[in-house]
């Protein structure tokens, strides 16, 4: 050491140390290469009579043995409602194209999206259904602090827990493998029945609060979709307004994504039991919450995944009053006449188009969740007002400047009601997508409606009843 130190000091004097940058090294971001290729050539024949030499030596560039990837067919990226960004700089960029008007009309329907979701098999009924009609359940280990009383086995206990019900921007999936059950409380009760034969996950117990936990997460998903839609609409107008509308400085008379119904419109819906609004997806009746009688304060918005606090006496009284109100009612878009509709015509007649009307006080019994829902709806009104979209003349006066107060000094029939109309069509998807909100509301209706499973059984369900014919030999 005594001989090394003098030489080391001499080297340091001749070549001083260079300061080291301790910042985190990040690789440059590269654009993903496209998998899309032109249409592959037709596959060649494997008959030896078509070759004068070995097939391995035939056409080295497109040889089906040595270069089989040439014949692989790759799809392009799915289209988007509107394509953002500049033009493609090269043919290798597999950028998504913009949807046509017909494709946007299909995309704006939440029910077509639900049917187009991937198929999975139900654990109870053993039927194949789209995933939007199912609840995803994963098997998780119970932590040691929550072991059942008297547990003496060496392996930790397991149970079913809902996974993937929340939006991925809030909570990611915790398990890669999972099981699926029909989106209904009745199916969850059958899952806990020991008499039900489960081919997989045999012996895994079901905790008694699983149905309540799923219902809470489904309500939370509705609030998350409202929050994401409000965040999208609050962006600068240049990011979500079509270019044709940017050049027009006048207010845009287009269908609004979310707007308040006036007292006249709401009374017309109650009297005629129809929702005559083109492009309507749902009607949400969410009145503002009153102050609590015990504390004298309004409830704070609650969007936590944890179980809600126990209800107070005032909330229990409100729940008893709304017990006679159905959580959801389906109203047709127009009144049917005897000439165009016959209820007893049989299965050959396509049913009338109906729009769901949701009562927020029944669908969301927790006051904190209703407060969060009402606040998100007011955010959507403010975003629509700031974007400059006017639905019809006088609507801006009826709703005020988007603060939820409306025109308090106007005529009573022109004042805004507590009903919110959610719309979607081929034009509204260019500004915002309300179909995920409608899907979240419909899934909550399927889970809480006791007659949903009975209605599916009356139509036969998603089951192939025909005989599969094999190839002729």
CSV table of N, CA, C and O in Angstrom, one decimal, residues 275-383:
chain,number,residue,atom,x,y,z
A,275,UNK,N,-88.9,8.4,-24.1
A,275,UNK,CA,-87.7,9.3,-24.1
A,275,UNK,C,-87.4,9.7,-25.5
A,275,UNK,O,-86.6,9.1,-26.2
A,276,UNK,N,-88.1,10.7,-26.1
A,276,UNK,CA,-88.1,11.0,-27.5
A,276,UNK,C,-86.9,11.9,-27.8
A,276,UNK,O,-87.0,13.0,-28.3
A,277,UNK,N,-85.7,11.5,-27.5
A,277,UNK,CA,-84.5,12.3,-27.8
A,277,UNK,C,-83.6,11.4,-28.7
A,277,UNK,O,-83.1,10.3,-28.2
A,278,UNK,N,-83.2,11.8,-29.8
A,278,UNK,CA,-82.4,11.0,-30.7
A,278,UNK,C,-81.0,10.9,-30.1
A,278,UNK,O,-80.4,11.8,-29.6
A,279,UNK,N,-80.5,9.7,-30.2
A,279,UNK,CA,-79.1,9.4,-29.7
A,279,UNK,C,-79.0,9.2,-28.2
A,279,UNK,O,-77.9,9.2,-27.7
A,280,UNK,N,-80.1,9.1,-27.5
A,280,UNK,CA,-80.1,9.0,-26.1
A,280,UNK,C,-79.6,7.6,-25.6
A,280,UNK,O,-80.1,6.6,-26.2
A,281,UNK,N,-78.7,7.6,-24.7
A,281,UNK,CA,-78.2,6.4,-24.1
A,281,UNK,C,-78.8,6.1,-22.8
A,281,UNK,O,-79.1,4.9,-22.5
A,282,UNK,N,-79.0,7.1,-22.0
A,282,UNK,CA,-79.5,6.9,-20.6
A,282,UNK,C,-79.9,8.2,-20.1
A,282,UNK,O,-79.5,9.3,-20.5
A,283,UNK,N,-80.8,8.1,-19.1
A,283,UNK,CA,-81.2,9.3,-18.3
A,283,UNK,C,-80.9,9.0,-16.9
A,283,UNK,O,-81.4,8.0,-16.3
A,284,UNK,N,-80.2,9.9,-16.2
A,284,UNK,CA,-79.8,9.8,-14.8
A,284,UNK,C,-80.5,10.8,-14.0
A,284,UNK,O,-80.4,12.0,-14.3
A,285,UNK,N,-81.2,10.3,-13.0
A,285,UNK,CA,-81.9,11.2,-12.1
A,285,UNK,C,-81.1,11.3,-10.8
A,285,UNK,O,-81.1,10.4,-10.0
A,286,UNK,N,-80.4,12.4,-10.7
A,286,UNK,CA,-79.5,12.5,-9.6
A,286,UNK,C,-79.7,13.9,-8.9
A,286,UNK,O,-79.2,14.9,-9.4
A,287,UNK,N,-80.6,14.0,-8.0
A,287,UNK,CA,-80.8,15.3,-7.3
A,287,UNK,C,-79.7,15.7,-6.4
A,287,UNK,O,-78.9,14.8,-5.9
A,288,UNK,N,-79.5,16.9,-6.1
A,288,UNK,CA,-78.4,17.3,-5.1
A,288,UNK,C,-78.7,16.8,-3.7
A,288,UNK,O,-79.9,16.8,-3.3
A,289,UNK,N,-77.7,16.5,-3.0
A,289,UNK,CA,-77.9,15.9,-1.7
A,289,UNK,C,-78.1,17.0,-0.7
A,289,UNK,O,-77.5,18.1,-0.7
A,290,UNK,N,-79.0,16.7,0.3
A,290,UNK,CA,-79.3,17.7,1.3
A,290,UNK,C,-78.3,17.5,2.5
A,290,UNK,O,-77.6,16.5,2.6
A,291,UNK,N,-78.4,18.4,3.4
A,291,UNK,CA,-77.5,18.4,4.6
A,291,UNK,C,-77.9,17.3,5.5
A,291,UNK,O,-79.1,17.0,5.7
A,292,UNK,N,-77.0,16.7,6.2
A,292,UNK,CA,-77.3,15.7,7.2
A,292,UNK,C,-77.9,16.3,8.4
A,292,UNK,O,-77.5,17.4,8.9
A,293,UNK,N,-78.9,15.6,8.9
A,293,UNK,CA,-79.7,16.2,10.1
A,293,UNK,C,-78.8,16.2,11.4
A,293,UNK,O,-79.0,17.1,12.2
A,294,UNK,N,-77.9,15.2,11.5
A,294,UNK,CA,-77.1,15.1,12.7
A,294,UNK,C,-75.9,16.1,12.7
A,294,UNK,O,-75.7,16.8,13.6
A,295,UNK,N,-75.2,16.1,11.5
A,295,UNK,CA,-74.0,17.0,11.5
A,295,UNK,C,-74.3,18.4,10.9
A,295,UNK,O,-73.5,19.3,11.1
A,296,UNK,N,-75.3,18.5,10.1
A,296,UNK,CA,-75.6,19.7,9.4
A,296,UNK,C,-74.7,20.0,8.3
A,296,UNK,O,-74.6,21.2,7.8
A,297,UNK,N,-74.0,19.0,7.7
A,297,UNK,CA,-73.1,19.2,6.6
A,297,UNK,C,-73.5,18.3,5.5
A,297,UNK,O,-74.1,17.3,5.7
A,298,UNK,N,-73.1,18.7,4.3
A,298,UNK,CA,-73.3,17.9,3.1
A,298,UNK,C,-72.2,16.8,3.0
A,298,UNK,O,-71.1,17.0,3.4
A,299,UNK,N,-72.6,15.6,2.5
A,299,UNK,CA,-71.5,14.6,2.4
A,299,UNK,C,-70.5,14.9,1.4
A,299,UNK,O,-70.7,15.5,0.4
A,300,UNK,N,-69.3,14.4,1.7
A,300,UNK,CA,-68.1,14.6,0.8
A,300,UNK,C,-68.1,13.5,-0.2
A,300,UNK,O,-68.5,12.4,0.0
A,301,UNK,N,-67.7,13.9,-1.5
A,301,UNK,CA,-67.6,12.8,-2.5
A,301,UNK,C,-66.7,11.7,-2.1
A,301,UNK,O,-65.6,11.9,-1.6
A,302,UNK,N,-67.1,10.5,-2.3
A,302,UNK,CA,-66.4,9.3,-1.9
A,302,UNK,C,-66.2,8.4,-3.2
A,302,UNK,O,-67.2,7.9,-3.7
A,303,UNK,N,-64.9,8.2,-3.5
A,303,UNK,CA,-64.6,7.3,-4.7
A,303,UNK,C,-63.6,6.3,-4.2
A,303,UNK,O,-62.7,5.9,-5.0
A,304,UNK,N,-63.6,5.9,-3.0
A,304,UNK,CA,-62.7,4.9,-2.5
A,304,UNK,C,-63.2,3.5,-2.8
A,304,UNK,O,-64.4,3.2,-2.7
A,305,UNK,N,-62.2,2.6,-3.0
A,305,UNK,CA,-62.6,1.1,-3.2
A,305,UNK,C,-62.9,0.5,-1.9
A,305,UNK,O,-63.4,-0.7,-1.9
A,306,UNK,N,-62.5,1.1,-0.7
A,306,UNK,CA,-62.8,0.5,0.6
A,306,UNK,C,-64.3,0.5,0.8
A,306,UNK,O,-65.1,1.3,0.2
A,307,UNK,N,-64.8,-0.4,1.7
A,307,UNK,CA,-66.3,-0.4,1.9
A,307,UNK,C,-66.8,0.9,2.5
A,307,UNK,O,-66.1,1.6,3.2
A,308,UNK,N,-68.0,1.3,2.1
A,308,UNK,CA,-68.5,2.6,2.6
A,308,UNK,C,-68.8,2.6,4.0
A,308,UNK,O,-69.1,1.5,4.6
A,309,UNK,N,-68.8,3.7,4.7
A,309,UNK,CA,-69.1,3.7,6.2
A,309,UNK,C,-70.6,3.3,6.4
A,309,UNK,O,-71.4,3.4,5.5
A,310,UNK,N,-70.9,2.9,7.6
A,310,UNK,CA,-72.4,2.6,7.8
A,310,UNK,C,-73.3,3.8,7.6
A,310,UNK,O,-72.9,4.9,7.9
A,311,UNK,N,-74.5,3.5,7.1
A,311,UNK,CA,-75.4,4.6,6.8
A,311,UNK,C,-76.0,5.1,8.1
A,311,UNK,O,-76.2,4.5,9.1
A,312,UNK,N,-76.2,6.4,8.1
A,312,UNK,CA,-76.8,7.1,9.2
A,312,UNK,C,-78.3,6.9,9.2
A,312,UNK,O,-78.9,6.3,8.3
A,313,UNK,N,-79.0,7.5,10.3
A,313,UNK,CA,-80.4,7.4,10.4
A,313,UNK,C,-81.1,8.1,9.2
A,313,UNK,O,-82.2,7.6,8.7
A,314,UNK,N,-80.6,9.2,8.8
A,314,UNK,CA,-81.2,10.0,7.7
A,314,UNK,C,-81.1,9.2,6.4
A,314,UNK,O,-82.0,9.1,5.6
A,315,UNK,N,-79.9,8.5,6.2
A,315,UNK,CA,-79.8,7.7,5.0
A,315,UNK,C,-80.7,6.5,5.0
A,315,UNK,O,-81.2,6.1,4.0
A,316,UNK,N,-80.9,5.9,6.2
A,316,UNK,CA,-81.8,4.8,6.2
A,316,UNK,C,-83.2,5.2,6.0
A,316,UNK,O,-84.0,4.5,5.3
A,317,UNK,N,-83.6,6.4,6.4
A,317,UNK,CA,-85.0,6.9,6.2
A,317,UNK,C,-85.2,7.1,4.7
A,317,UNK,O,-86.2,6.8,4.1
A,318,UNK,N,-84.1,7.7,4.0
A,318,UNK,CA,-84.2,7.9,2.6
A,318,UNK,C,-84.3,6.6,1.8
A,318,UNK,O,-85.0,6.5,0.8
A,319,UNK,N,-83.6,5.6,2.3
A,319,UNK,CA,-83.6,4.3,1.6
A,319,UNK,C,-85.0,3.7,1.7
A,319,UNK,O,-85.5,3.0,0.8
A,320,UNK,N,-85.7,3.8,2.9
A,320,UNK,CA,-87.0,3.3,3.0
A,320,UNK,C,-88.0,4.0,2.1
A,320,UNK,O,-88.9,3.4,1.6
A,321,UNK,N,-87.8,5.3,2.0
A,321,UNK,CA,-88.7,6.0,1.1
A,321,UNK,C,-88.6,5.7,-0.4
A,321,UNK,O,-89.5,5.6,-1.1
A,322,UNK,N,-87.3,5.4,-0.8
A,322,UNK,CA,-87.1,5.0,-2.2
A,322,UNK,C,-87.2,3.5,-2.4
A,322,UNK,O,-86.8,3.0,-3.5
A,323,UNK,N,-87.7,2.7,-1.4
A,323,UNK,CA,-87.8,1.3,-1.6
A,323,UNK,C,-88.8,1.0,-2.7
A,323,UNK,O,-88.7,0.0,-3.4
A,324,UNK,N,-89.9,1.8,-2.8
A,324,UNK,CA,-90.9,1.6,-3.9
A,324,UNK,C,-90.5,2.0,-5.2
A,324,UNK,O,-91.1,1.7,-6.2
A,325,UNK,N,-89.4,2.8,-5.3
A,325,UNK,CA,-88.9,3.3,-6.6
A,325,UNK,C,-88.0,2.2,-7.3
A,325,UNK,O,-87.0,1.8,-6.6
A,326,UNK,N,-88.2,1.8,-8.5
A,326,UNK,CA,-87.3,0.8,-9.1
A,326,UNK,C,-86.0,1.5,-9.4
A,326,UNK,O,-85.9,2.7,-9.8
A,327,UNK,N,-84.9,0.7,-9.4
A,327,UNK,CA,-83.6,1.3,-9.7
A,327,UNK,C,-83.4,1.7,-11.2
A,327,UNK,O,-82.7,2.7,-11.5
A,328,UNK,N,-84.1,1.0,-12.1
A,328,UNK,CA,-84.0,1.3,-13.5
A,328,UNK,C,-85.3,1.0,-14.2
A,328,UNK,O,-85.9,0.0,-13.9
A,329,UNK,N,-85.7,1.8,-15.1
A,329,UNK,CA,-86.9,1.6,-15.9
A,329,UNK,C,-86.5,1.8,-17.4
A,329,UNK,O,-85.8,2.8,-17.7
A,330,UNK,N,-87.0,0.9,-18.2
A,330,UNK,CA,-86.7,1.0,-19.7
A,330,UNK,C,-87.9,1.7,-20.3
A,330,UNK,O,-89.1,1.2,-20.3
A,331,UNK,N,-87.7,2.8,-21.0
A,331,UNK,CA,-88.7,3.6,-21.7
A,331,UNK,C,-88.4,3.5,-23.2
A,331,UNK,O,-87.3,3.7,-23.6
A,332,UNK,N,-89.5,3.3,-24.0
A,332,UNK,CA,-89.2,3.4,-25.5
A,332,UNK,C,-89.0,4.8,-25.9
A,332,UNK,O,-89.3,5.8,-25.3
A,333,UNK,N,-88.4,4.9,-27.1
A,333,UNK,CA,-88.1,6.2,-27.7
A,333,UNK,C,-89.3,6.9,-28.2
A,333,UNK,O,-89.3,8.2,-28.3
A,334,UNK,N,-90.3,6.2,-28.5
A,334,UNK,CA,-91.6,6.8,-28.9
A,334,UNK,C,-92.7,5.8,-28.6
A,334,UNK,O,-92.5,4.6,-28.4
A,335,UNK,N,-93.9,6.4,-28.5
A,335,UNK,CA,-95.1,5.6,-28.2
A,335,UNK,C,-95.4,4.7,-29.4
A,335,UNK,O,-95.5,5.2,-30.6
A,336,UNK,N,-95.7,3.4,-29.2
A,336,UNK,CA,-96.0,2.5,-30.2
A,336,UNK,C,-97.5,2.5,-30.5
A,336,UNK,O,-98.4,2.7,-29.7
A,337,UNK,N,-97.8,2.3,-31.8
A,337,UNK,CA,-99.2,2.2,-32.2
A,337,UNK,C,-99.5,0.7,-32.5
A,337,UNK,O,-98.6,-0.1,-32.8
A,338,UNK,N,-100.8,0.4,-32.6
A,338,UNK,CA,-101.2,-1.0,-32.9
A,338,UNK,C,-100.8,-1.4,-34.3
A,338,UNK,O,-100.6,-2.6,-34.6
A,339,UNK,N,-100.7,-0.4,-35.2
A,339,UNK,CA,-100.3,-0.8,-36.6
A,339,UNK,C,-98.8,-1.2,-36.7
A,339,UNK,O,-98.5,-2.0,-37.6
A,340,UNK,N,-98.0,-0.6,-35.9
A,340,UNK,CA,-96.5,-0.9,-36.1
A,340,UNK,C,-96.0,-1.8,-35.0
A,340,UNK,O,-94.8,-2.2,-35.1
A,341,UNK,N,-96.8,-2.2,-34.0
A,341,UNK,CA,-96.2,-3.0,-32.9
A,341,UNK,C,-97.3,-3.9,-32.4
A,341,UNK,O,-98.4,-3.5,-32.2
A,342,UNK,N,-96.9,-5.1,-32.2
A,342,UNK,CA,-97.8,-6.1,-31.6
A,342,UNK,C,-97.0,-6.9,-30.5
A,342,UNK,O,-96.0,-7.6,-30.9
A,343,UNK,N,-97.3,-6.8,-29.3
A,343,UNK,CA,-96.6,-7.5,-28.2
A,343,UNK,C,-96.6,-9.0,-28.3
A,343,UNK,O,-95.8,-9.7,-27.9
A,344,UNK,N,-97.7,-9.5,-29.0
A,344,UNK,CA,-97.9,-11.0,-29.1
A,344,UNK,C,-97.6,-11.5,-30.4
A,344,UNK,O,-98.1,-12.5,-30.9
A,345,UNK,N,-96.7,-10.8,-31.1
A,345,UNK,CA,-96.3,-11.2,-32.5
A,345,UNK,C,-95.4,-12.4,-32.5
A,345,UNK,O,-95.2,-13.0,-33.5
A,346,UNK,N,-94.7,-12.6,-31.4
A,346,UNK,CA,-93.7,-13.7,-31.4
A,346,UNK,C,-92.3,-13.3,-31.5
A,346,UNK,O,-92.0,-12.1,-31.4
A,347,UNK,N,-91.4,-14.2,-31.7
A,347,UNK,CA,-90.0,-13.9,-31.8
A,347,UNK,C,-89.5,-13.4,-33.1
A,347,UNK,O,-88.4,-12.9,-33.2
A,348,UNK,N,-90.4,-13.3,-34.1
A,348,UNK,CA,-90.0,-12.8,-35.4
A,348,UNK,C,-89.9,-11.3,-35.5
A,348,UNK,O,-89.5,-10.8,-36.5
A,349,UNK,N,-90.5,-10.6,-34.5
A,349,UNK,CA,-90.5,-9.2,-34.5
A,349,UNK,C,-89.4,-8.6,-33.7
A,349,UNK,O,-89.2,-9.0,-32.5
A,350,UNK,N,-88.7,-7.6,-34.2
A,350,UNK,CA,-87.6,-7.0,-33.4
A,350,UNK,C,-88.2,-6.1,-32.4
A,350,UNK,O,-89.1,-5.3,-32.7
A,351,UNK,N,-87.8,-6.2,-31.1
A,351,UNK,CA,-88.4,-5.4,-30.1
A,351,UNK,C,-88.1,-3.9,-30.3
A,351,UNK,O,-87.1,-3.5,-31.0
A,352,UNK,N,-88.9,-3.1,-29.7
A,352,UNK,CA,-88.7,-1.6,-29.8
A,352,UNK,C,-87.4,-1.2,-29.1
A,352,UNK,O,-87.0,-1.8,-28.1
A,353,UNK,N,-86.9,-0.1,-29.6
A,353,UNK,CA,-85.7,0.5,-29.0
A,353,UNK,C,-86.1,1.2,-27.6
A,353,UNK,O,-87.1,1.9,-27.6
A,354,UNK,N,-85.4,0.8,-26.6
A,354,UNK,CA,-85.7,1.4,-25.3
A,354,UNK,C,-84.4,2.0,-24.7
A,354,UNK,O,-83.3,1.6,-25.0
A,355,UNK,N,-84.7,3.0,-23.8
A,355,UNK,CA,-83.6,3.8,-23.2
A,355,UNK,C,-83.7,3.6,-21.7
A,355,UNK,O,-84.8,3.8,-21.2
A,356,UNK,N,-82.7,3.2,-21.0
A,356,UNK,CA,-82.8,3.1,-19.5
A,356,UNK,C,-82.8,4.4,-18.8
A,356,UNK,O,-82.2,5.3,-19.2
A,357,UNK,N,-83.7,4.5,-17.8
A,357,UNK,CA,-83.7,5.6,-16.9
A,357,UNK,C,-83.3,5.1,-15.5
A,357,UNK,O,-84.0,4.3,-14.9
A,358,UNK,N,-82.2,5.7,-15.0
A,358,UNK,CA,-81.7,5.2,-13.7
A,358,UNK,C,-82.0,6.3,-12.6
A,358,UNK,O,-81.8,7.5,-12.8
A,359,UNK,N,-82.4,5.8,-11.5
A,359,UNK,CA,-82.7,6.6,-10.3
A,359,UNK,C,-81.4,6.5,-9.4
A,359,UNK,O,-81.1,5.4,-8.8
A,360,UNK,N,-80.7,7.6,-9.3
A,360,UNK,CA,-79.5,7.6,-8.5
A,360,UNK,C,-79.6,7.3,-7.1
A,360,UNK,O,-78.8,6.7,-6.5
A,361,UNK,N,-80.7,7.7,-6.5
A,361,UNK,CA,-80.9,7.5,-5.0
A,361,UNK,C,-81.1,6.0,-4.7
A,361,UNK,O,-80.8,5.6,-3.6
A,362,UNK,N,-81.5,5.2,-5.7
A,362,UNK,CA,-81.7,3.8,-5.5
A,362,UNK,C,-80.5,3.0,-6.0
A,362,UNK,O,-80.0,2.1,-5.4
A,363,UNK,N,-79.9,3.4,-7.1
A,363,UNK,CA,-78.8,2.7,-7.7
A,363,UNK,C,-77.5,3.0,-6.8
A,363,UNK,O,-76.6,2.1,-6.7
A,364,UNK,N,-77.4,4.1,-6.2
A,364,UNK,CA,-76.3,4.5,-5.3
A,364,UNK,C,-76.8,4.9,-4.0
A,364,UNK,O,-77.0,6.0,-3.7
A,365,UNK,N,-77.0,3.9,-3.1
A,365,UNK,CA,-77.5,4.2,-1.8
A,365,UNK,C,-76.6,5.0,-0.9
A,365,UNK,O,-77.0,5.7,0.0
A,366,UNK,N,-75.3,4.9,-1.1
A,366,UNK,CA,-74.3,5.6,-0.3
A,366,UNK,C,-74.3,7.1,-0.7
A,366,UNK,O,-74.2,7.4,-1.9
A,367,UNK,N,-74.4,7.9,0.3
A,367,UNK,CA,-74.5,9.4,0.1
A,367,UNK,C,-73.2,9.9,-0.5
A,367,UNK,O,-73.2,10.8,-1.3
A,368,UNK,N,-72.1,9.3,-0.1
A,368,UNK,CA,-70.8,9.8,-0.6
A,368,UNK,C,-70.6,9.5,-2.1
A,368,UNK,O,-70.1,10.4,-2.8
A,369,UNK,N,-71.1,8.4,-2.5
A,369,UNK,CA,-71.0,8.0,-3.9
A,369,UNK,C,-71.9,8.9,-4.7
A,369,UNK,O,-71.6,9.3,-5.9
A,370,UNK,N,-73.1,9.2,-4.2
A,370,UNK,CA,-74.0,10.1,-4.9
A,370,UNK,C,-73.5,11.5,-5.0
A,370,UNK,O,-73.7,12.2,-6.0
A,371,UNK,N,-72.8,11.9,-4.0
A,371,UNK,CA,-72.2,13.2,-4.1
A,371,UNK,C,-71.1,13.3,-5.1
A,371,UNK,O,-71.0,14.3,-5.9
A,372,UNK,N,-70.3,12.2,-5.2
A,372,UNK,CA,-69.3,12.2,-6.3
A,372,UNK,C,-69.9,12.1,-7.6
A,372,UNK,O,-69.4,12.7,-8.6
A,373,UNK,N,-71.0,11.4,-7.8
A,373,UNK,CA,-71.7,11.3,-9.1
A,373,UNK,C,-72.2,12.7,-9.5
A,373,UNK,O,-72.1,13.1,-10.6
A,374,UNK,N,-72.9,13.3,-8.6
A,374,UNK,CA,-73.4,14.7,-8.9
A,374,UNK,C,-72.4,15.7,-9.2
A,374,UNK,O,-72.5,16.5,-10.1
A,375,UNK,N,-71.2,15.6,-8.5
A,375,UNK,CA,-70.1,16.5,-8.8
A,375,UNK,C,-69.5,16.3,-10.2
A,375,UNK,O,-69.2,17.2,-10.9
A,376,UNK,N,-69.4,15.0,-10.5
A,376,UNK,CA,-68.9,14.7,-11.9
A,376,UNK,C,-69.8,15.1,-13.0
A,376,UNK,O,-69.4,15.6,-14.0
A,377,UNK,N,-71.1,15.0,-12.8
A,377,UNK,CA,-72.1,15.4,-13.8
A,377,UNK,C,-72.0,17.0,-13.9
A,377,UNK,O,-72.1,17.5,-15.1
A,378,UNK,N,-71.8,17.7,-12.8
A,378,UNK,CA,-71.7,19.1,-13.0
A,378,UNK,C,-70.4,19.5,-13.7
A,378,UNK,O,-70.3,20.5,-14.4
A,379,UNK,N,-69.3,18.7,-13.5
A,379,UNK,CA,-68.1,18.9,-14.2
A,379,UNK,C,-68.3,18.8,-15.7
A,379,UNK,O,-67.8,19.5,-16.5
A,380,UNK,N,-69.1,17.8,-16.1
A,380,UNK,CA,-69.4,17.5,-17.5
A,380,UNK,C,-70.2,18.7,-18.1
A,380,UNK,O,-69.9,19.1,-19.2
A,381,UNK,N,-71.1,19.2,-17.3
A,381,UNK,CA,-71.9,20.4,-17.8
A,381,UNK,C,-71.0,21.6,-18.0
A,381,UNK,O,-71.1,22.3,-19.0
A,382,UNK,N,-70.1,21.8,-17.1
A,382,UNK,CA,-69.1,23.0,-17.2
A,382,UNK,C,-68.2,22.7,-18.4
A,382,UNK,O,-67.9,23.7,-19.2
A,383,UNK,N,-67.8,21.5,-18.6
A,383,UNK,CA,-66.9,21.2,-19.8
A,383,UNK,C,-67.6,21.4,-21.1
A,383,UNK,O,-67.0,22.0,-22.1
